[in-house]
Coordinates of C-alpha atoms in Angstrom, one line a residue:
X1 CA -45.5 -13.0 -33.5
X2 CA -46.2 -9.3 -33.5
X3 CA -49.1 -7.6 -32.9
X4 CA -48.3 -4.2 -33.3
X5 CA -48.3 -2.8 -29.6
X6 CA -45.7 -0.8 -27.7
X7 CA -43.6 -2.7 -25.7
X8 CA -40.9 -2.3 -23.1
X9 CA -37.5 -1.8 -25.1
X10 CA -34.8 -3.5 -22.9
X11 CA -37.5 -6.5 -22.1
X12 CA -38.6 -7.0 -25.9
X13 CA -35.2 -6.7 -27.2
X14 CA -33.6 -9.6 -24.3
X15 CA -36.8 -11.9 -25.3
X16 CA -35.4 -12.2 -29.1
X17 CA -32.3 -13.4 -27.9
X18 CA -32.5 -17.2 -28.2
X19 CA -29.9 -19.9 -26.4
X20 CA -29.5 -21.6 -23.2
X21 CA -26.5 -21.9 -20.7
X22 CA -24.3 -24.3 -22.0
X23 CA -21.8 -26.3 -20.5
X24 CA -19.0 -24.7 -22.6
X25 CA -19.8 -21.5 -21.5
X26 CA -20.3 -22.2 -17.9
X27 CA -16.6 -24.2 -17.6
X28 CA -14.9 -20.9 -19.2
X29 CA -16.8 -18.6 -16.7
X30 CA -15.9 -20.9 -13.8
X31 CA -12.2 -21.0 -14.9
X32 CA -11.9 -17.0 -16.0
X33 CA -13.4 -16.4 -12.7
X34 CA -10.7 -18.1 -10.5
X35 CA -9.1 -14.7 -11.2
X36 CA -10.9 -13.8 -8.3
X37 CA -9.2 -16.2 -6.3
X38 CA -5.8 -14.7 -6.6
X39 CA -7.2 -11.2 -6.0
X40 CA -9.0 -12.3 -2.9
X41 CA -6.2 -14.5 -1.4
X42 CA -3.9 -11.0 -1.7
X43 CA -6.4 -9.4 0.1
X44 CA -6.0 -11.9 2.8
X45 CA -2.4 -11.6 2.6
X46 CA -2.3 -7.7 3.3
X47 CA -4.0 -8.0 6.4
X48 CA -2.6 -11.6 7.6
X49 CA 0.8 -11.3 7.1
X50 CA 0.8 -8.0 9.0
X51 CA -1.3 -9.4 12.5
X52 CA 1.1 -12.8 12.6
X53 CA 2.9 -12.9 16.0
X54 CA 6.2 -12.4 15.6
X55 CA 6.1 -16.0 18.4
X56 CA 4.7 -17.5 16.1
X57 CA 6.9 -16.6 12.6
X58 CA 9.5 -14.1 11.7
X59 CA 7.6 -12.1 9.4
X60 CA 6.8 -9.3 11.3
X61 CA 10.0 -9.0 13.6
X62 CA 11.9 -9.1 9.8
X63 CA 9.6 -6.6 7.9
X64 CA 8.0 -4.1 10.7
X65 CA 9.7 -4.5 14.1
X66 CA 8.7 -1.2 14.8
X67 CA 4.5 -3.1 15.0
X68 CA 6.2 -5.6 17.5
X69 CA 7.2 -3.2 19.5
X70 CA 4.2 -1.1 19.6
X71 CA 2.5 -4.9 20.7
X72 CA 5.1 -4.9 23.8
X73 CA 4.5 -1.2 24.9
X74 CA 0.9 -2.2 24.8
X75 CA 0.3 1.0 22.8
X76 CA -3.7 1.6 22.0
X77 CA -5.1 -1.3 20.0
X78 CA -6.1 0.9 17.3
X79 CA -2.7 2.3 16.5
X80 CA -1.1 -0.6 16.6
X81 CA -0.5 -0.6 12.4
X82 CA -0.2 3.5 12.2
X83 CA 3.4 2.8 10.5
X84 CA 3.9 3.5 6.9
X85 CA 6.5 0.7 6.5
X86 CA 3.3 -1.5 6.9
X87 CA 0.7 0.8 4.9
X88 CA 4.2 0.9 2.1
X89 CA 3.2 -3.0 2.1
X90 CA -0.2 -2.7 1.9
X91 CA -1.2 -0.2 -0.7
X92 CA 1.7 -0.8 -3.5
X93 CA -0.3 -3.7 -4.7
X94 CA -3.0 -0.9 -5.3
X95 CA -0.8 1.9 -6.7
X96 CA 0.4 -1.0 -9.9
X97 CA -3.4 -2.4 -9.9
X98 CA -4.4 1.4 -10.9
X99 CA -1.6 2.2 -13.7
X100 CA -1.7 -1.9 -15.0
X101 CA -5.8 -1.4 -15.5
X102 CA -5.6 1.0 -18.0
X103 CA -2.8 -0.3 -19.7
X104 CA -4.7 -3.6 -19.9
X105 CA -7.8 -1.3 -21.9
X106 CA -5.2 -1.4 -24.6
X107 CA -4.2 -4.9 -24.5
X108 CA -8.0 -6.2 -24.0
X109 CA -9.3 -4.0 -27.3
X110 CA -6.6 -4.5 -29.6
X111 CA -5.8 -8.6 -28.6
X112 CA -9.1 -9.7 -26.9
X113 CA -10.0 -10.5 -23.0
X114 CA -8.2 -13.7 -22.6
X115 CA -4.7 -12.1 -23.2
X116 CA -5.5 -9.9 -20.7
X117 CA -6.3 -12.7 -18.6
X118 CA -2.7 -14.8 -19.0
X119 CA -1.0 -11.8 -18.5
X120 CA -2.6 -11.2 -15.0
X121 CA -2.1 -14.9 -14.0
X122 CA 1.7 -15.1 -15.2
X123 CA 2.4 -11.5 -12.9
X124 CA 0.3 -13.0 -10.6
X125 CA 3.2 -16.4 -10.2
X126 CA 5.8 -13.9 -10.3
X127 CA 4.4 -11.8 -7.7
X128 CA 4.1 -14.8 -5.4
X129 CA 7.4 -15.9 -6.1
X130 CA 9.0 -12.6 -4.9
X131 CA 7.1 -12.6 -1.7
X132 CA 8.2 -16.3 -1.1
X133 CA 11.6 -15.6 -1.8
X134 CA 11.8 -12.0 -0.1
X135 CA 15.0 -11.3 1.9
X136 CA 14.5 -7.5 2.6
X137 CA 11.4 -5.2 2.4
X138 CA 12.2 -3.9 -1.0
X139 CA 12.1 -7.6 -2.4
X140 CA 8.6 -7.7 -0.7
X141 CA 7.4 -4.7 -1.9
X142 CA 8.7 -5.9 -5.7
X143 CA 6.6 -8.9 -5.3
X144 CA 3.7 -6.8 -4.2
X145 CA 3.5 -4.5 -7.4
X146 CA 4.1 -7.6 -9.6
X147 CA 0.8 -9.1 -7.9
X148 CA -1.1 -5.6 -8.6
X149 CA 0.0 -5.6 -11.8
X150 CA -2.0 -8.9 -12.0
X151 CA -4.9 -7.8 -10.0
X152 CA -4.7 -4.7 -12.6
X153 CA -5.1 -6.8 -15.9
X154 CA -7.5 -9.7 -14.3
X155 CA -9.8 -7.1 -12.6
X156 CA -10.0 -5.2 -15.8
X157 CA -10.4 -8.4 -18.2
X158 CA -12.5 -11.1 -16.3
X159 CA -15.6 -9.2 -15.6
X160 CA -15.6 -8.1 -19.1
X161 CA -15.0 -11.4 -19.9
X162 CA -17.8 -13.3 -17.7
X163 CA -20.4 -10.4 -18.8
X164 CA -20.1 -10.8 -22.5
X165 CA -19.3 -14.6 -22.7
X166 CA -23.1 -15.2 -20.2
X167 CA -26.5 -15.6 -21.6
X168 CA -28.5 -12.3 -20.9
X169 CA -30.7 -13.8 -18.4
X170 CA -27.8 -15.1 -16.2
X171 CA -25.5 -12.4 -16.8
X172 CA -25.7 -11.1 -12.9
X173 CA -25.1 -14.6 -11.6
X174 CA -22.3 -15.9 -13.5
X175 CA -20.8 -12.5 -13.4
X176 CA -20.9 -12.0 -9.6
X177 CA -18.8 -15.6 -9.4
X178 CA -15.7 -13.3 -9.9
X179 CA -16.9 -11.8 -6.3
X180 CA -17.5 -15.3 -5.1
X181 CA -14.2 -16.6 -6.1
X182 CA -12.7 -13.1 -4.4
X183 CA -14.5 -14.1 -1.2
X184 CA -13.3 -17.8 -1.4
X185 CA -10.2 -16.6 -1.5
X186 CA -10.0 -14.2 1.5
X187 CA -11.5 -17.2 3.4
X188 CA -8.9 -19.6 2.3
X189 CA -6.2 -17.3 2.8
X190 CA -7.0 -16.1 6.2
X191 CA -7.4 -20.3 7.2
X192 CA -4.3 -20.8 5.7
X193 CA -2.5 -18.0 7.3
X194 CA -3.7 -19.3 11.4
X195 CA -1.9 -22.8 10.2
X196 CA 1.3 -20.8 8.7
X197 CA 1.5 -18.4 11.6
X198 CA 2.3 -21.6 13.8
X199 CA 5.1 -23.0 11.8
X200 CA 8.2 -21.3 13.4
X201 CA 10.3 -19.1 11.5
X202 CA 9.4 -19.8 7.5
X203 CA 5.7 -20.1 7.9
X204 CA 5.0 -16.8 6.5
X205 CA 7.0 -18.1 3.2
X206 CA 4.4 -20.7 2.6
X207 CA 1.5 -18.1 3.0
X208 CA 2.9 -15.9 0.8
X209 CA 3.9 -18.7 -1.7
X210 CA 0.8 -21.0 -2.1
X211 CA -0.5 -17.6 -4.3
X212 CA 1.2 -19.9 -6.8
X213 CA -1.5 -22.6 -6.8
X214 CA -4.3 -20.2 -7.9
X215 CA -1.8 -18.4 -10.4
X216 CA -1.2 -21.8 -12.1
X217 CA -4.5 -22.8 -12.7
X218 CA -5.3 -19.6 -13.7
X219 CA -2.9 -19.9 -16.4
X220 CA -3.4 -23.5 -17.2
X221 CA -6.8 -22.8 -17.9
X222 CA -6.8 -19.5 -19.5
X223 CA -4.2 -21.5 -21.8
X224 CA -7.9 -23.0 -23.6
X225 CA -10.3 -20.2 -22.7
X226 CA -12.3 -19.1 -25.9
X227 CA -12.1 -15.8 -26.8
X228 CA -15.5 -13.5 -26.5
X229 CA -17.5 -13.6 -29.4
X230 CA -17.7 -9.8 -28.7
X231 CA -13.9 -9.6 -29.2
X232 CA -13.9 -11.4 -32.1
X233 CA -16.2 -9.7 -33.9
X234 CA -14.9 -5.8 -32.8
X235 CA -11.7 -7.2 -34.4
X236 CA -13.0 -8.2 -37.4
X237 CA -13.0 -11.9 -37.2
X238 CA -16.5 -12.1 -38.3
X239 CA -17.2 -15.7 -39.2
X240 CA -15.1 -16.6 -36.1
X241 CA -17.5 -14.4 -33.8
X242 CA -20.4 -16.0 -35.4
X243 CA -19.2 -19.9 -34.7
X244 CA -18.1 -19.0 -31.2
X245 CA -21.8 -17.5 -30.4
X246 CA -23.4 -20.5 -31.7
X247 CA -21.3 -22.5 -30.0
X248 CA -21.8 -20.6 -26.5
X249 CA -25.7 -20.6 -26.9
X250 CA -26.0 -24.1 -27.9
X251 CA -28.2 -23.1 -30.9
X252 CA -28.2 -22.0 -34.4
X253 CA -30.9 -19.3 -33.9
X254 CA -28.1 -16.7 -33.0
X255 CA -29.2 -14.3 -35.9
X256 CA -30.5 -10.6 -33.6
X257 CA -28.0 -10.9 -31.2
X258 CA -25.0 -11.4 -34.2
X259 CA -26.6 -7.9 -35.9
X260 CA -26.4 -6.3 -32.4
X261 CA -23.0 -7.5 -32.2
X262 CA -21.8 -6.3 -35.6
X263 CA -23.6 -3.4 -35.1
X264 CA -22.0 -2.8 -32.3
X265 CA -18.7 -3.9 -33.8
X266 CA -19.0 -1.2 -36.9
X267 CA -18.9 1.9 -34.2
X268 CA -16.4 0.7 -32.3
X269 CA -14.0 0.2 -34.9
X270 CA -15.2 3.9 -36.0
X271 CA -13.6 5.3 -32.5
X272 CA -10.1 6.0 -33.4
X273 CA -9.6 7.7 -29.1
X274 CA -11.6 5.4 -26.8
X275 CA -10.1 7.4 -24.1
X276 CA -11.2 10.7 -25.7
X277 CA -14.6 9.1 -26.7
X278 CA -15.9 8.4 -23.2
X279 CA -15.3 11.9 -22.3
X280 CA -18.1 13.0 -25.1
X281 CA -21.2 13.8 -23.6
X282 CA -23.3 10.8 -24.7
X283 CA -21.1 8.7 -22.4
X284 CA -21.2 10.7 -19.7
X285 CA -23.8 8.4 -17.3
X286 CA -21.8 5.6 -17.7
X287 CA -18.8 7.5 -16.6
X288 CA -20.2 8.6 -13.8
X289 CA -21.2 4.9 -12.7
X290 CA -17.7 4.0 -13.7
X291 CA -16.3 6.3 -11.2
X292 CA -18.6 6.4 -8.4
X293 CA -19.4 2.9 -8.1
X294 CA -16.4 2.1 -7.6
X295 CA -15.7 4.8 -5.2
X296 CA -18.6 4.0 -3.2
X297 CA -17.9 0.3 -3.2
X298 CA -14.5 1.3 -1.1
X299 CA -16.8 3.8 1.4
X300 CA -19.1 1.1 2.7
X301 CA -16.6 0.8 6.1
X302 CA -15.8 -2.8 5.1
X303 CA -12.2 -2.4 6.2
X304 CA -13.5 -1.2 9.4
X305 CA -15.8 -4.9 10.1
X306 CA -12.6 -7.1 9.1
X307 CA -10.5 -5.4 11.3
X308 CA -12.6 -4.8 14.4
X309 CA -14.0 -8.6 14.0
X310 CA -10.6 -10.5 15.2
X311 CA -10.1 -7.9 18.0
X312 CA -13.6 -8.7 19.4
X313 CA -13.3 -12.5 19.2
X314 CA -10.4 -12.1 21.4
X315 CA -12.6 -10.7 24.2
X316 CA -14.6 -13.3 23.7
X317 CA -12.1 -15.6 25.2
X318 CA -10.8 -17.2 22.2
X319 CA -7.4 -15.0 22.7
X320 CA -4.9 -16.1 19.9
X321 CA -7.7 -18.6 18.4
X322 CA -9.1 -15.2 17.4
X323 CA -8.5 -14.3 13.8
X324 CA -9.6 -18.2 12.9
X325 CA -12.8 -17.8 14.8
X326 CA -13.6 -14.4 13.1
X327 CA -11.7 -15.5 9.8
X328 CA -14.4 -17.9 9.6
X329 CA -17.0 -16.3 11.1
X330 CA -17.1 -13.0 8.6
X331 CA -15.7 -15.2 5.8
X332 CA -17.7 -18.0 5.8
X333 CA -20.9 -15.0 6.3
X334 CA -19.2 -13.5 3.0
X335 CA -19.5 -16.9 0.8
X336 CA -22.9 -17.4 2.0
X337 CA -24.4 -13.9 1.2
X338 CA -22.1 -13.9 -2.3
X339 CA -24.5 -16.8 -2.6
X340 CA -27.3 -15.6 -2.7
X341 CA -26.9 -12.8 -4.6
X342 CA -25.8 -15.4 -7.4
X343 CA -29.5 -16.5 -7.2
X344 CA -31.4 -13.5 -6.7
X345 CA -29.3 -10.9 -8.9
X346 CA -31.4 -11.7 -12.2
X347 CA -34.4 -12.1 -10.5
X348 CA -34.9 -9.2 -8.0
X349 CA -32.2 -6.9 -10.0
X350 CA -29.5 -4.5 -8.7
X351 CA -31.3 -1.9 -7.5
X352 CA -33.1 -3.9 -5.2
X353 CA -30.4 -5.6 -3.3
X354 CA -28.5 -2.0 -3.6
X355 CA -31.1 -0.4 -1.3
X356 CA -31.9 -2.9 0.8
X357 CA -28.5 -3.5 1.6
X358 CA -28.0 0.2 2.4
X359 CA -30.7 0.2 5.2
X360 CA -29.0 -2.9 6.4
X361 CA -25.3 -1.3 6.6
X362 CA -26.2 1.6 7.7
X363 CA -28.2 0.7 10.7
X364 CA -25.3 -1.8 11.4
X365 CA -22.9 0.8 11.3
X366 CA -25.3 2.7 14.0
X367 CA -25.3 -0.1 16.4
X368 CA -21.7 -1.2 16.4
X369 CA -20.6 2.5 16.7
X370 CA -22.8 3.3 20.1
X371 CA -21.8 -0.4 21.7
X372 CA -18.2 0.3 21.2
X373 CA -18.4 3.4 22.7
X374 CA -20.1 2.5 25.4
X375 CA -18.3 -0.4 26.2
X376 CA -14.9 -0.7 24.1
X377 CA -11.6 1.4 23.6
X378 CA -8.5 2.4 25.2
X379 CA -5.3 0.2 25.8
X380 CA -6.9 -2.9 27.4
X381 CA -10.5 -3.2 26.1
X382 CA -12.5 -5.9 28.3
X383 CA -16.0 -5.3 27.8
X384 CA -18.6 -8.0 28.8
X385 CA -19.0 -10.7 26.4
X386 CA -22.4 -10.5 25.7
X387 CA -21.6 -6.7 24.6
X388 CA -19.2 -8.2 22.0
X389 CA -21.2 -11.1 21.2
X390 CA -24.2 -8.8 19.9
X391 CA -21.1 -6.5 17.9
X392 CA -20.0 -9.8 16.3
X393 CA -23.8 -10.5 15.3
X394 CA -24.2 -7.1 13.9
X395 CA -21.0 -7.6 12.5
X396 CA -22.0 -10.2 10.2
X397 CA -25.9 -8.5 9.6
X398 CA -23.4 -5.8 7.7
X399 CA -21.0 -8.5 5.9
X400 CA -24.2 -10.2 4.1
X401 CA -25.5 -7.2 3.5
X402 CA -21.8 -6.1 1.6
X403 CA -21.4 -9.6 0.5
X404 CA -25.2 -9.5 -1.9
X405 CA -24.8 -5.5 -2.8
X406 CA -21.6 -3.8 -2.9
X407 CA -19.4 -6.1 -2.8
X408 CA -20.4 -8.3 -6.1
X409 CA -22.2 -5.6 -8.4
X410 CA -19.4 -2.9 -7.2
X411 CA -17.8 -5.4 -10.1
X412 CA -21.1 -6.3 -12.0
X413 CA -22.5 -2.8 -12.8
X414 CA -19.3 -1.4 -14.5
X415 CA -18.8 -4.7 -16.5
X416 CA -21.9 -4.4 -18.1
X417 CA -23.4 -0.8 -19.0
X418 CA -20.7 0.5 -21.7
X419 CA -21.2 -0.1 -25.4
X420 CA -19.0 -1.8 -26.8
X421 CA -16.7 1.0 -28.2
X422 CA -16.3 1.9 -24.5
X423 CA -16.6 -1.0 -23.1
X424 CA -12.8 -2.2 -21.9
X425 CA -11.5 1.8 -21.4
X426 CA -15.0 2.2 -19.2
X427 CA -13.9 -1.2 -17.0
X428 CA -9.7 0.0 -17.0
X429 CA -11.5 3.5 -15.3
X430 CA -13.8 1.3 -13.1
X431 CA -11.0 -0.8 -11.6
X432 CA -8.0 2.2 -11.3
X433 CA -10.9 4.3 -9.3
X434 CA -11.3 1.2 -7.3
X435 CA -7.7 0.5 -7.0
X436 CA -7.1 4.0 -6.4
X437 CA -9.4 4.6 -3.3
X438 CA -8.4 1.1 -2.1
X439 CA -5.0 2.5 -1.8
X440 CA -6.6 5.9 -0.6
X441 CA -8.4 3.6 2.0
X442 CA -5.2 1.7 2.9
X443 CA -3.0 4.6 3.4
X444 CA -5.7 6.6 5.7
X445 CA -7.4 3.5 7.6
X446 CA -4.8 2.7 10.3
X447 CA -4.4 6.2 11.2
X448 CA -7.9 6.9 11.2
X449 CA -8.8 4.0 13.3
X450 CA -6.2 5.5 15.8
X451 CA -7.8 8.8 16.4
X452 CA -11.4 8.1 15.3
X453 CA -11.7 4.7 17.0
X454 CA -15.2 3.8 16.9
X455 CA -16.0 6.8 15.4
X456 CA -15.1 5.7 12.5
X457 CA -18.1 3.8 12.0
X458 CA -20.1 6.6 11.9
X459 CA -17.8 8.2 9.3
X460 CA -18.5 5.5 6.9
X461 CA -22.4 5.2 8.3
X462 CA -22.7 8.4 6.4
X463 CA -21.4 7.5 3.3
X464 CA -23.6 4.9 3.2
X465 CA -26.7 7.2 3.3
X466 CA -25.4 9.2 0.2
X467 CA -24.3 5.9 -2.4
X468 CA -27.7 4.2 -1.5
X469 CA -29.5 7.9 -2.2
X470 CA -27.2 7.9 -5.2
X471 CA -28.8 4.3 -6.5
X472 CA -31.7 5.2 -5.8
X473 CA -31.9 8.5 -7.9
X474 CA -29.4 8.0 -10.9
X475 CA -28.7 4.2 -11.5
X476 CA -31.1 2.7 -13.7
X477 CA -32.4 -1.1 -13.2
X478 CA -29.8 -3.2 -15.8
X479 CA -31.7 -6.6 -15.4
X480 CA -32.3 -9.2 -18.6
X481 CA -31.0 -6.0 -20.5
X482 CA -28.6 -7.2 -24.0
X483 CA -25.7 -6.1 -23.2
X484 CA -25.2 -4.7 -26.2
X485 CA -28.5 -2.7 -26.2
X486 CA -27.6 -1.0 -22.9
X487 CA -27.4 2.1 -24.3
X488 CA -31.1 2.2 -24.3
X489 CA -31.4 1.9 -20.6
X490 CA -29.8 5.4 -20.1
X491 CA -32.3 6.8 -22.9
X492 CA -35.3 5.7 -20.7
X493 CA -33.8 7.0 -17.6
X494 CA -35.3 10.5 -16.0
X495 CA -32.0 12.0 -15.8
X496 CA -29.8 10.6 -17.8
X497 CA -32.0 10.8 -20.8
X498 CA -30.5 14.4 -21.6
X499 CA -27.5 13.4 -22.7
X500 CA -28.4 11.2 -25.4
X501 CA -31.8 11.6 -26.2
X502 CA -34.0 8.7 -27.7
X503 CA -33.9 8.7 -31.2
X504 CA -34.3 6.2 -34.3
X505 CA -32.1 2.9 -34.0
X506 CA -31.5 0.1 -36.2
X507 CA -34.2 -1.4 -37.8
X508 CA -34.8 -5.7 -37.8
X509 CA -37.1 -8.0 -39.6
X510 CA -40.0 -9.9 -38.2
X511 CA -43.4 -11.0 -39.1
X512 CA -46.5 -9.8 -38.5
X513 CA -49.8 -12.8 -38.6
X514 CA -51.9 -11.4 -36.0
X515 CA -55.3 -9.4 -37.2
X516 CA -55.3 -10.7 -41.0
X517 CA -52.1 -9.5 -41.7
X518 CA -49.0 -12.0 -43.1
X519 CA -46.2 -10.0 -44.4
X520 CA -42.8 -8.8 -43.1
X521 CA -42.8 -6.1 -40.7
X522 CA -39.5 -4.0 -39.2
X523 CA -39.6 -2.5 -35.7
X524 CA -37.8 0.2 -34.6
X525 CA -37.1 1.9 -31.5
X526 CA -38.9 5.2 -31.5
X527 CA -39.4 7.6 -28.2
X528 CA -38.0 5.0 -25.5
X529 CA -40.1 2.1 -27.3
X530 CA -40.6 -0.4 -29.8
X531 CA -42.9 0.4 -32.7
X532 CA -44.0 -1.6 -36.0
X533 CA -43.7 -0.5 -39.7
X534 CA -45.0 -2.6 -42.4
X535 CA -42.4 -2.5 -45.4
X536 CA -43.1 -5.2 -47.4
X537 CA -40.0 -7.7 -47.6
X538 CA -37.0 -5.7 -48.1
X539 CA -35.2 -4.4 -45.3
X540 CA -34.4 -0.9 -44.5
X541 CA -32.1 0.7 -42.3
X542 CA -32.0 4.0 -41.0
X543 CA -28.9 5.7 -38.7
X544 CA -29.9 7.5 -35.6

């Protein structure tokens, strides 16, 4: 019933969408998020393949001698990786994520998100298979950009996928189980690597190679993923669209959010340049967030925490128990606080846990910077174990604070503020910025950590006071916002507003009983809000 007032746009617009979460659309999100769980098991890889004692497997001693020998000269702990044999290893996954995303815009407009999603999981088992099989380093590093070009098409299609298939209201939390599946993975690959690293000589083949076991069920169950109802409809499969969104909502009642979708299938079938299109000035917020998200997502110093946490639970006492004790430590910290985001996202929004989560980084990168250099450096670091006790419990204050912010909506925000004409050439810039300054991160990091030590804390300490400045400022709160009506966020925003100013939108039906009156009414959006216009019966539409 309408009354005639003013309302909010983005909360009046999400309360006309009707549907619950069904258990069809909750089984494709589960299984198009296991993309995560390849992405995060190579994250695991990059770092665990490198640290294995070459006592303990061959992989090291075959690939980077040059790290072994650096171990026996007892060169400075934090230089121990300054080799760019091993940083060759570690970024080339990142250089193919970055050119694979944006060819994967193409392939996810023209042929739909779940394409986009096979193709990541079949590069994904050929990736792994290389590694497994890898007799020399170029064979390793072949296998590597086979797995980026994976991480590049999954990255760019599942949280497109998970963020148009989810009802508004849940969108944050069944988005952010791509980040939950990314930090299962880094858990289970960094377990699996401390019982690889003790079988002698081929252990590091069957780290590398269980990759396959994500990759297949990846496959096997993108083999009967549904298509977005989103897709469908921008390519013109109209009646398809429709009995997909029924079926996802588990009701009938589908009729706004079908016109929002056409709607919003109409203009993006009227952009002939996506690429050019996003460069027009009415797009330009969302570019920006497209690139700096990202960017700051890769600044937050979490590189720094995971590397710093297995050297510190070796002067604990644990000595080559170590990386298990911190893999589960910071991991096990990571799925927790990826957790609770899940349930807080929709409720407290993303710009709460974005600020909070700054105070709570930055502090933590404080404390762990002045402890370490009080008490840790050098070439045989032995401070007192309560010193590195109260690092490791800072340690994880900063992973949970990554784990419900940055990490998760670094992935979330991008997915979901584009229209739709913009939407897959918006997320292919979001993921090669993120795989770019990955690679950016993974090139500088080890030689870095060698001359700034644990000044590189500080370093990233600062860049946390600028992004969560940034959010506070510029990014607008996208909560119980249709995704398709997004666009009206950036209309209501201080800044932003300037660059597409509010203006007349579609008009939709309703009816008015309230006060006398019993007739149809349309509503329209009209300086930031909602307003009523009696019209009789017949519907008019008017074109911003």
């Amino acid at each position: 019933m309408f009354d005639g007032r003013v309302v909010e746009v983005s909360g009046a617009r999400a309360q006309l969408y009707e549907g619950r979460t069904t258990m069809f659309v909750a089984t494709a999100c589960v299984v198009a998020a296991s993309g995560g769980l390849i992405f995060g098991y190579d994250i695991g890889i990059t770092g665990g393949v490198t640290s294995m004692d070459a006592s303990m497997g061959q992989f090291q001693k075959k690939f980077f001698p040059v790290v072994e020998r650096h171990k026996n000269l007892r060169t400075d702990n934090h230089c121990y990786y300054d080799n760019q044999r091993v940083t060759a290893f570690m970024s080339s996954l990142y250089i193919a994520a970055l050119v694979a995303s944006l060819a994967a815009s193409v392939t996810t407009t023209r042929y739909g998100r779940r394409p986009s999603i096979l193709l990541a999981s079949l590069s994904f088992l050929i990736g792994a298979t290389l590694n497994a099989a890898a007799v020399n380093l170029t064979m390793l590093i072949l296998g590597r950009i086979m797995l980026g070009i994976g991480v590049g098409f999954g990255n760019q299609a599942v949280p497109l996928y998970l963020s148009e298939m989810a009802p508004v209201k849940l969108r944050g939390a069944l988005n952010i189980m791509f980040q939950l599946a990314i930090t299962i993975g880094i858990l289970a690959a960094n377990l699996i690597n401390y019982v690889a690293a003790r079988i002698h000589i081929w252990g590091w083949r069957v780290y590398l190679g269980l990759a396959v076991v994500p990759a297949t069920l990846m496959f096997v169950g993108g083999l009967y993923l549904p298509e977005t109802p989103n897709s469908l409809i921008e390519r013109g499969h109209l009646e398809k669209g429709r009995q997909l969104l029924e079926k996802v909502r588990g009701t009938m009642n589908v009729d706004v959010e079908y016109e929002d979708l056409v709607e919003a299938g109409k203009k993006a079938n009227a952009v002939n340049h996506p690429f050019r299109n996003i460069l027009k000035k009415r797009n330009r917020p969302q570019l920006v967030m497209a690139i700096l998200l990202p960017f700051f997502q890769q600044f937050t110093g979490i590189n720094a925490i995971m590397f710093y946490a297995s050297v510190l639970f070796q002067t604990l006492g644990f000595g080559a128990d170590a990386s298990l004790y911190s893999a589960v430590v910071t991991g096990s910290v990571n799925v927790l606080a990826t957790l609770v985001s899940i349930f807080i996202v929709d409720k407290w929004g993303r710009r709460v846990l974005f600020l909070e989560a700054g105070v709570q980084m930055f502090l933590s990168h404080v404390v762990i910077a002045i402890i370490l250099a009080e008490k840790f450096g050098g070439t045989s670091p032995q401070p007192p174990k309560g010193f590195a006790v109260s690092v490791v419990i800072v340690m994880c204050i900063y992973v949970a604070g990554f784990a419900w912010s940055w990490g998760p909506l670094g992935w979330l925000v991008p997915s979901e503020i584009f229209p739709l004409e913009t939407r897959s050439v918006g997320q292919s810039i979001s993921v090669s910025v993120n795989m770019f300054f990955t690679f950016v991160i993974s090139q500088a990091f080890v030689a870095m950590l060698c001359h700034f030590k644990y000044g590189i804390f500080l370093f990233f300490s600062g860049w946390v006071i600028i992004m969560t400045f940034f959010v506070y400022f510029f990014l607008p709160e996208t909560k119980n916002v249709p995704i398709e009506q997004m666009i009206n966020v950036w209309r209501e925003h201080w800044f932003w507003k300037q660059y597409d100013p509010p203006a007349y939108s579609s008009f939709y039906e309703g009816e008015d009983k309230s006060n006398g009156h019993n007739g149809q009414f349309l509503y329209r959006v009209e300086n930031e809000s909602f307003r009523f216009t009696p019209i009789g019966s017949q519907r008019q539409r008017a074109q911003s």
